[in-house]
Short mmCIF file of C-alpha atoms in Angstrom, two decimals:
data_model
loop_
_atom_site.label_atom_id
_atom_site.label_comp_id
_atom_site.label_asym_id
_atom_site.label_seq_id
_atom_site.Cartn_x
_atom_site.Cartn_y
_atom_site.Cartn_z
CA UNK A 295 50.99 165.81 57.81
CA UNK A 296 54.33 164.06 57.84
CA UNK A 297 54.90 161.19 55.43
CA UNK A 298 57.97 159.59 53.83
CA UNK A 299 56.68 159.42 50.23
CA UNK A 300 56.98 161.97 47.38
CA UNK A 301 53.66 163.38 46.21
CA UNK A 302 54.39 162.01 42.73
CA UNK A 303 54.71 158.46 44.14
CA UNK A 304 51.48 158.75 46.14
CA UNK A 305 49.63 160.11 43.09
CA UNK A 306 50.86 157.22 40.94
CA UNK A 307 49.79 154.67 43.57
CA UNK A 308 46.35 156.28 43.98
CA UNK A 309 45.76 156.95 40.27
CA UNK A 310 45.12 160.64 41.02
CA UNK A 311 46.77 163.91 40.00
CA UNK A 312 49.60 165.37 42.04
CA UNK A 313 47.50 168.49 42.63
CA UNK A 314 44.68 166.44 44.17
CA UNK A 315 47.10 164.59 46.43
CA UNK A 316 48.67 167.90 47.46
CA UNK A 317 45.25 169.31 48.41
CA UNK A 318 44.45 166.25 50.53
CA UNK A 319 47.80 166.23 52.33
CA UNK A 320 47.68 169.95 53.08
CA UNK A 321 43.95 170.05 53.96
CA UNK A 322 43.16 172.65 51.29
CA UNK A 323 39.60 171.46 50.74
CA UNK A 324 37.73 170.98 47.51
CA UNK A 325 38.26 167.21 47.57
CA UNK A 326 35.60 164.57 48.12
CA UNK A 327 35.90 162.38 51.20
CA UNK A 328 36.14 159.25 49.07
CA UNK A 329 39.09 160.77 47.19
CA UNK A 330 40.83 161.61 50.45
CA UNK A 331 40.35 158.01 51.56
CA UNK A 332 41.98 156.83 48.32
CA UNK A 333 45.02 158.99 49.05
CA UNK A 334 45.39 157.62 52.58
CA UNK A 335 44.86 154.07 51.34
CA UNK A 336 47.61 154.60 48.75
CA UNK A 337 49.98 155.78 51.48
CA UNK A 338 49.18 152.70 53.57
CA UNK A 339 49.83 150.48 50.53
CA UNK A 340 53.15 152.20 49.92
CA UNK A 341 54.12 151.74 53.55
CA UNK A 342 53.40 148.00 53.40
CA UNK A 343 55.31 147.67 50.15
CA UNK A 344 58.24 149.58 51.60
CA UNK A 345 58.26 147.13 54.51
CA UNK A 346 58.37 144.23 52.05
CA UNK A 347 61.27 145.84 50.21
CA UNK A 348 63.15 146.25 53.47
CA UNK A 349 62.66 142.55 54.20
CA UNK A 350 63.69 141.19 50.79
CA UNK A 351 67.00 139.42 51.11
CA UNK A 352 67.20 139.96 54.89
CA UNK A 353 68.25 136.94 56.91
CA UNK A 354 67.66 136.90 60.65
CA UNK A 355 69.54 134.32 62.68
CA UNK A 356 67.47 133.75 65.82
CA UNK A 357 68.44 131.64 68.81
CA UNK A 358 65.67 129.87 70.74
CA UNK A 359 66.82 129.20 74.31
CA UNK A 360 64.48 127.21 76.53
CA UNK A 361 64.39 125.37 79.81
CA UNK A 362 61.33 123.16 79.48
CA UNK A 363 60.31 119.51 79.27
CA UNK A 364 61.08 117.91 75.91
CA UNK A 365 57.40 117.67 74.97
CA UNK A 366 57.03 121.46 75.16
CA UNK A 367 60.30 122.35 73.44
CA UNK A 368 59.35 119.96 70.62
CA UNK A 369 56.03 121.80 70.26
CA UNK A 370 57.86 125.16 70.11
CA UNK A 371 60.25 123.90 67.42
CA UNK A 372 57.32 122.58 65.34
CA UNK A 373 55.38 125.84 65.76
CA UNK A 374 58.33 127.99 64.65
CA UNK A 375 59.15 125.81 61.65
CA UNK A 376 55.49 125.88 60.59
CA UNK A 377 55.50 129.69 60.71
CA UNK A 378 58.73 130.30 58.80
CA UNK A 379 57.03 130.54 55.35
CA UNK A 380 54.71 133.27 56.66
CA UNK A 381 57.73 135.47 57.47
CA UNK A 382 58.78 135.83 53.83
CA UNK A 383 60.24 137.80 52.11
CA UNK A 384 62.54 137.79 55.13
CA UNK A 385 64.41 134.57 55.85
CA UNK A 386 64.56 133.44 59.48
CA UNK A 387 67.09 130.82 60.42
CA UNK A 388 66.98 129.31 63.88
CA UNK A 389 69.36 127.69 66.31
CA UNK A 390 67.86 125.72 69.19
CA UNK A 391 69.29 125.47 72.68
CA UNK A 392 66.98 123.23 74.72
CA UNK A 393 67.38 121.67 78.15
CA UNK A 394 64.88 120.15 80.53
CA UNK A 395 66.45 121.23 83.83
CA UNK A 396 69.74 122.30 85.40
CA UNK A 397 71.37 125.15 87.29
CA UNK A 398 70.75 128.71 86.09
CA UNK A 399 74.47 129.23 85.50
CA UNK A 400 74.40 126.73 82.62
CA UNK A 401 71.62 128.73 80.95
CA UNK A 402 73.60 131.93 81.53
CA UNK A 403 76.63 130.34 79.85
CA UNK A 404 74.50 129.61 76.75
CA UNK A 405 73.24 133.21 76.62
CA UNK A 406 76.75 134.63 77.05
CA UNK A 407 78.08 132.35 74.32
CA UNK A 408 75.36 133.62 71.97
CA UNK A 409 76.35 137.19 72.85
CA UNK A 410 79.97 136.53 71.95
CA UNK A 411 79.15 134.70 68.72
CA UNK A 412 76.45 137.12 67.61
CA UNK A 413 72.76 136.76 66.82
CA UNK A 414 69.92 138.85 65.41
CA UNK A 415 67.71 137.89 68.35
CA UNK A 416 67.00 135.48 71.19
CA UNK A 417 63.61 133.96 72.01
CA UNK A 418 63.89 132.92 75.65
CA UNK A 419 61.97 130.73 78.10
CA UNK A 420 63.89 130.82 81.35
CA UNK A 421 63.46 131.05 85.12
CA UNK A 422 63.11 134.54 86.56
CA UNK A 423 66.33 134.69 88.56
CA UNK A 424 68.91 137.52 88.86
CA UNK A 425 71.62 135.66 86.94
CA UNK A 426 69.40 135.26 83.87
CA UNK A 427 68.20 138.87 84.10
CA UNK A 428 71.83 140.02 84.14
CA UNK A 429 72.65 137.85 81.10
CA UNK A 430 69.73 139.38 79.17
CA UNK A 431 71.19 142.79 80.01
CA UNK A 432 74.55 141.77 78.53
CA UNK A 433 72.83 140.59 75.35
CA UNK A 434 70.97 143.89 75.06
CA UNK A 435 74.22 145.81 75.52
CA UNK A 436 75.72 143.73 72.70
CA UNK A 437 72.82 144.70 70.40
CA UNK A 438 71.00 141.35 70.59
CA UNK A 439 67.25 141.82 71.25
CA UNK A 440 65.65 139.28 73.60
CA UNK A 441 61.97 138.29 73.48
CA UNK A 442 60.57 136.25 76.37
CA UNK A 443 58.23 133.40 75.46
CA UNK A 444 55.29 132.17 77.63
CA UNK A 445 57.05 133.22 80.85
CA UNK A 446 58.34 136.74 81.35
CA UNK A 447 61.40 138.42 82.85
CA UNK A 448 59.83 141.84 83.49
CA UNK A 449 62.83 143.31 85.31
CA UNK A 450 65.18 142.48 82.44
CA UNK A 451 66.18 144.41 79.32
CA UNK A 452 64.05 142.19 77.08
CA UNK A 453 62.32 144.03 74.21
CA UNK A 454 59.01 142.19 74.53
CA UNK A 455 56.99 139.30 75.92
CA UNK A 456 54.77 136.96 73.90
CA UNK A 457 52.32 134.56 75.49
CA UNK A 458 49.06 134.49 77.36
CA UNK A 459 47.88 136.41 80.43
CA UNK A 460 48.87 133.81 82.99
CA UNK A 461 46.83 135.22 85.88
CA UNK A 462 43.73 135.09 83.69
CA UNK A 463 44.59 131.52 82.72
CA UNK A 464 44.83 130.50 86.37
CA UNK A 465 41.51 132.18 87.17
CA UNK A 466 39.93 130.37 84.21
CA UNK A 467 41.18 127.06 85.59
CA UNK A 468 39.64 127.87 88.98
CA UNK A 469 36.30 128.63 87.35
CA UNK A 470 36.32 125.31 85.49
CA UNK A 471 37.42 123.20 88.46
CA UNK A 472 34.90 124.83 90.77
CA UNK A 473 32.03 124.47 88.32
CA UNK A 474 32.78 120.82 87.58
CA UNK A 475 33.27 119.79 91.19
CA UNK A 476 30.13 121.73 92.12
CA UNK A 477 28.88 120.55 95.53
CA UNK A 478 30.95 117.39 95.63
CA UNK A 479 33.49 117.26 98.47
CA UNK A 480 37.18 117.07 97.71
CA UNK A 481 40.46 118.93 97.82
CA UNK A 482 42.29 120.25 94.73
CA UNK A 483 45.91 119.40 94.02
CA UNK A 484 47.88 122.21 92.35
CA UNK A 485 51.16 121.28 90.71
CA UNK A 486 53.92 123.60 89.49
CA UNK A 487 57.19 122.53 87.92
CA UNK A 488 59.29 125.26 89.57
CA UNK A 489 58.68 128.36 91.64
CA UNK A 490 61.24 130.25 89.54
CA UNK A 491 59.08 130.40 86.39
CA UNK A 492 56.99 133.56 86.54
CA UNK A 493 54.24 132.17 84.31
CA UNK A 494 53.59 129.29 86.71
CA UNK A 495 53.68 131.59 89.72
CA UNK A 496 51.16 133.92 88.06
CA UNK A 497 48.88 131.05 87.08
CA UNK A 498 48.96 129.76 90.64
CA UNK A 499 48.15 133.22 92.04
CA UNK A 500 45.26 133.65 89.61
CA UNK A 501 43.93 130.20 90.53
CA UNK A 502 44.15 130.75 94.28
CA UNK A 503 42.61 134.21 94.09
CA UNK A 504 39.61 133.01 92.06
CA UNK A 505 39.13 129.92 94.24
CA UNK A 506 39.14 132.03 97.41
CA UNK A 507 36.59 134.41 95.91
CA UNK A 508 34.20 131.82 94.43
CA UNK A 509 34.80 128.63 96.41
CA UNK A 510 36.23 129.65 99.79
CA UNK A 511 35.54 126.28 101.39
CA UNK A 512 37.58 124.28 98.89
CA UNK A 513 41.01 123.25 100.23
CA UNK A 514 44.06 123.47 97.93
CA UNK A 515 47.07 121.17 98.24
CA UNK A 516 50.28 122.31 96.54
CA UNK A 517 53.22 120.34 95.18
CA UNK A 518 56.21 121.92 93.44
CA UNK A 519 59.62 121.37 91.90
CA UNK A 520 58.70 118.34 89.82
CA UNK A 521 60.26 120.17 86.82
CA UNK A 522 57.37 118.89 84.69
CA UNK A 523 59.20 115.57 84.36
CA UNK A 524 57.34 112.29 84.82
CA UNK A 525 59.99 110.63 86.98
CA UNK A 526 59.95 113.30 89.68
CA UNK A 527 56.28 114.22 89.30
CA UNK A 528 55.05 110.70 90.09
CA UNK A 529 56.75 110.62 93.49
CA UNK A 530 55.44 114.07 94.45
CA UNK A 531 51.85 113.25 93.50
CA UNK A 532 51.88 109.81 95.12
CA UNK A 533 53.19 111.29 98.37
CA UNK A 534 50.49 113.98 98.32
CA UNK A 535 47.78 111.38 97.76
CA UNK A 536 49.10 109.25 100.63
CA UNK A 537 49.03 112.29 102.94
CA UNK A 538 45.60 113.57 101.90
CA UNK A 539 42.78 111.08 101.21
CA UNK A 540 40.42 113.91 100.13
CA UNK A 541 42.23 115.03 96.94
CA UNK A 542 39.72 114.66 94.09
CA UNK A 543 40.86 117.16 91.45
CA UNK A 544 44.05 118.46 89.84
CA UNK A 545 45.11 121.79 88.38
CA UNK A 546 48.37 120.99 86.58
CA UNK A 547 50.30 124.20 86.02
CA UNK A 548 53.68 122.72 85.13
CA UNK A 549 53.01 119.41 83.36
CA UNK A 550 53.98 115.82 84.07
CA UNK A 551 50.36 114.79 83.61
CA UNK A 552 50.95 111.17 82.56
CA UNK A 553 52.81 110.61 85.82
CA UNK A 554 50.10 112.40 87.82
CA UNK A 555 47.37 110.16 86.39
CA UNK A 556 49.48 107.06 86.96
CA UNK A 557 49.91 108.04 90.62
CA UNK A 558 46.12 108.29 91.01
CA UNK A 559 45.65 104.90 89.36
CA UNK A 560 48.32 103.21 91.45
CA UNK A 561 46.76 104.65 94.60
CA UNK A 562 43.34 103.35 93.53
CA UNK A 563 41.96 106.90 93.53
CA UNK A 564 39.66 108.72 91.13
CA UNK A 565 40.59 112.11 89.68
CA UNK A 566 37.18 113.70 89.10
CA UNK A 567 38.43 116.90 87.42
CA UNK A 568 41.80 117.48 85.74
CA UNK A 569 42.66 120.83 84.10
CA UNK A 570 46.06 121.21 82.40
CA UNK A 571 47.96 123.59 80.12
CA UNK A 572 49.21 123.31 76.52
CA UNK A 573 48.18 120.93 73.74
CA UNK A 574 51.51 119.14 73.49
CA UNK A 575 51.59 115.53 72.28
CA UNK A 576 51.02 114.07 75.75
CA UNK A 577 48.05 116.29 76.60
CA UNK A 578 46.50 115.86 73.16
CA UNK A 579 46.46 112.10 73.64
CA UNK A 580 45.20 112.32 77.23
CA UNK A 581 42.42 114.67 76.18
CA UNK A 582 41.33 112.39 73.33
CA UNK A 583 41.20 109.53 75.84
CA UNK A 584 39.00 111.68 78.14
CA UNK A 585 41.59 111.42 80.90
CA UNK A 586 41.85 115.22 81.08
CA UNK A 587 38.78 117.40 81.60
CA UNK A 588 40.14 120.41 79.70
CA UNK A 589 43.39 121.94 78.45
CA UNK A 590 44.01 125.67 78.54
CA UNK A 591 45.69 126.28 75.21
CA UNK A 592 47.17 129.26 73.40
CA UNK A 593 48.38 129.33 69.81
CA UNK A 594 52.15 128.77 69.86
CA UNK A 595 52.39 129.48 66.14
CA UNK A 596 50.94 132.92 66.75
CA UNK A 597 53.39 133.46 69.63
CA UNK A 598 56.44 132.43 67.58
CA UNK A 599 55.35 134.55 64.62
CA UNK A 600 54.91 137.56 66.89
CA UNK A 601 58.27 136.92 68.58
CA UNK A 602 60.00 136.99 65.18
CA UNK A 603 58.17 140.21 64.31
CA UNK A 604 59.39 141.80 67.56
CA UNK A 605 62.97 140.86 66.63
CA UNK A 606 62.52 142.35 63.14
CA UNK A 607 61.12 145.59 64.60
CA UNK A 608 64.12 145.82 66.91
CA UNK A 609 66.31 145.90 63.78
CA UNK A 610 64.10 148.47 62.00
CA UNK A 611 62.97 145.94 59.39
CA UNK A 612 59.30 146.37 60.34
CA UNK A 613 57.52 149.58 61.34
CA UNK A 614 57.01 150.23 65.07
CA UNK A 615 53.91 148.79 66.69
CA UNK A 616 52.13 149.07 70.02
CA UNK A 617 52.57 146.63 72.91
CA UNK A 618 52.06 142.98 72.06
CA UNK A 619 48.65 141.80 73.24
CA UNK A 620 48.40 138.57 75.28
CA UNK A 621 47.56 135.42 73.35
CA UNK A 622 43.94 134.30 73.57
CA UNK A 623 43.25 131.53 76.10
CA UNK A 624 41.31 128.66 74.56
CA UNK A 625 39.45 126.13 76.70
CA UNK A 626 39.86 122.85 74.80
CA UNK A 627 37.82 119.77 75.72
CA UNK A 628 37.65 116.36 74.04
CA UNK A 629 34.77 117.75 71.96
CA UNK A 630 36.37 120.89 70.45
CA UNK A 631 39.93 119.87 69.75
CA UNK A 632 41.64 121.66 66.84
CA UNK A 633 41.77 119.54 63.67
CA UNK A 634 45.03 117.94 62.66
CA UNK A 635 48.34 118.01 64.52
CA UNK A 636 48.71 120.68 67.18
CA UNK A 637 51.94 122.52 67.94
CA UNK A 638 51.43 124.05 71.34
#
C-alpha cells in the first residue's frame, strides 16, 4: 500500500518493531488484527501531525466579498472571527468587502481589484450573473481560489460551495406553513430580495413544489426585489396587502422582516404564520417576541470554518477531502433558541 512515511517513523509512532510494521504494510500475515489496527492508527496520527506541521507559520489572507443586508454581513463577520482560533496553527487574516446593493459591475470591480492585489482566497456571496461568473474565472486563472457562501455560482470556476441545501430549506418552510395554517383559509406571501441570488431562487422553487404537492388549494402571492432592506420591503408588502385581502401567512426568503411585520400592523391585518431564514440580530429579537413562527437556521460558524478549510486545501495545506456536505437545516422556534449570542 502506498504511504508517505518511512517504516522506521511508523514503527516509532506505533511502538512496534520495524519488522512488524513491514509485515502489516506488505500483507505478509502472522500479525494480529489488533496490531494491524495500531499500525494504521499510527499512520493516521502521522498524517494529522504532518498536516499541523504544514500549517505552522502559514498565514492565509482571505477576502470576504458579499452583497447582503448589513444584518447578515455583520453575522458573517462575527461567525468568521469566532472561528479564527479553531484554525490554528494556521493564521487566517481577513479583509471584508461588504455592500447592501448596487450594480453587478461594482462587485466585479472589487473582485478584479483583489485579483490584481493578490489573495490566498475569496469567500463570495454574490448574484448569479454572467459578469460575476467571468470575474470568478479571472480570479481562478490568477491562482486565487473562490468559495461561494450560502448562494452558489455553479457555472463558475469556484472551488467549492458552503451552505445549506436551499431547495430542502424551501420545502421545509412549505411543510411548516401548511401544517400551521391547517384548514384555515388564507393566501401565503412569498418574499425574495432578488431573483439573481440562486439560493433564494432555489428556496422559492422548493417551497412552491412542496406547496403544490401537499396543499394544492393554497394560493401563493409573490413579491421580489426588495433587496432585503426595510425601506423598500415595506412598500412592496403594503402594496401586496392592499391588493389581496386574503394574505394570512408569510414565507420570507430574502429578509426585511421588521418592515414586513410593520406593513401588516399598519394595514390592521394579522399574520397568522411567519417563517423566515437566518438567526441574525433582527430575527433573533422577533423570534423571542413571538412575532415569527420559526426561523430556518444553519450554523454560519460551521460554514465559515469549512470555507477556510476549502481555501487551505486549494493551497495544499490540508489533505484532499470529498465534496462539502450541505449545512444542516435547523428549525428554530421561540422555545428552542440556541443559548447566548447567535452569529448566523
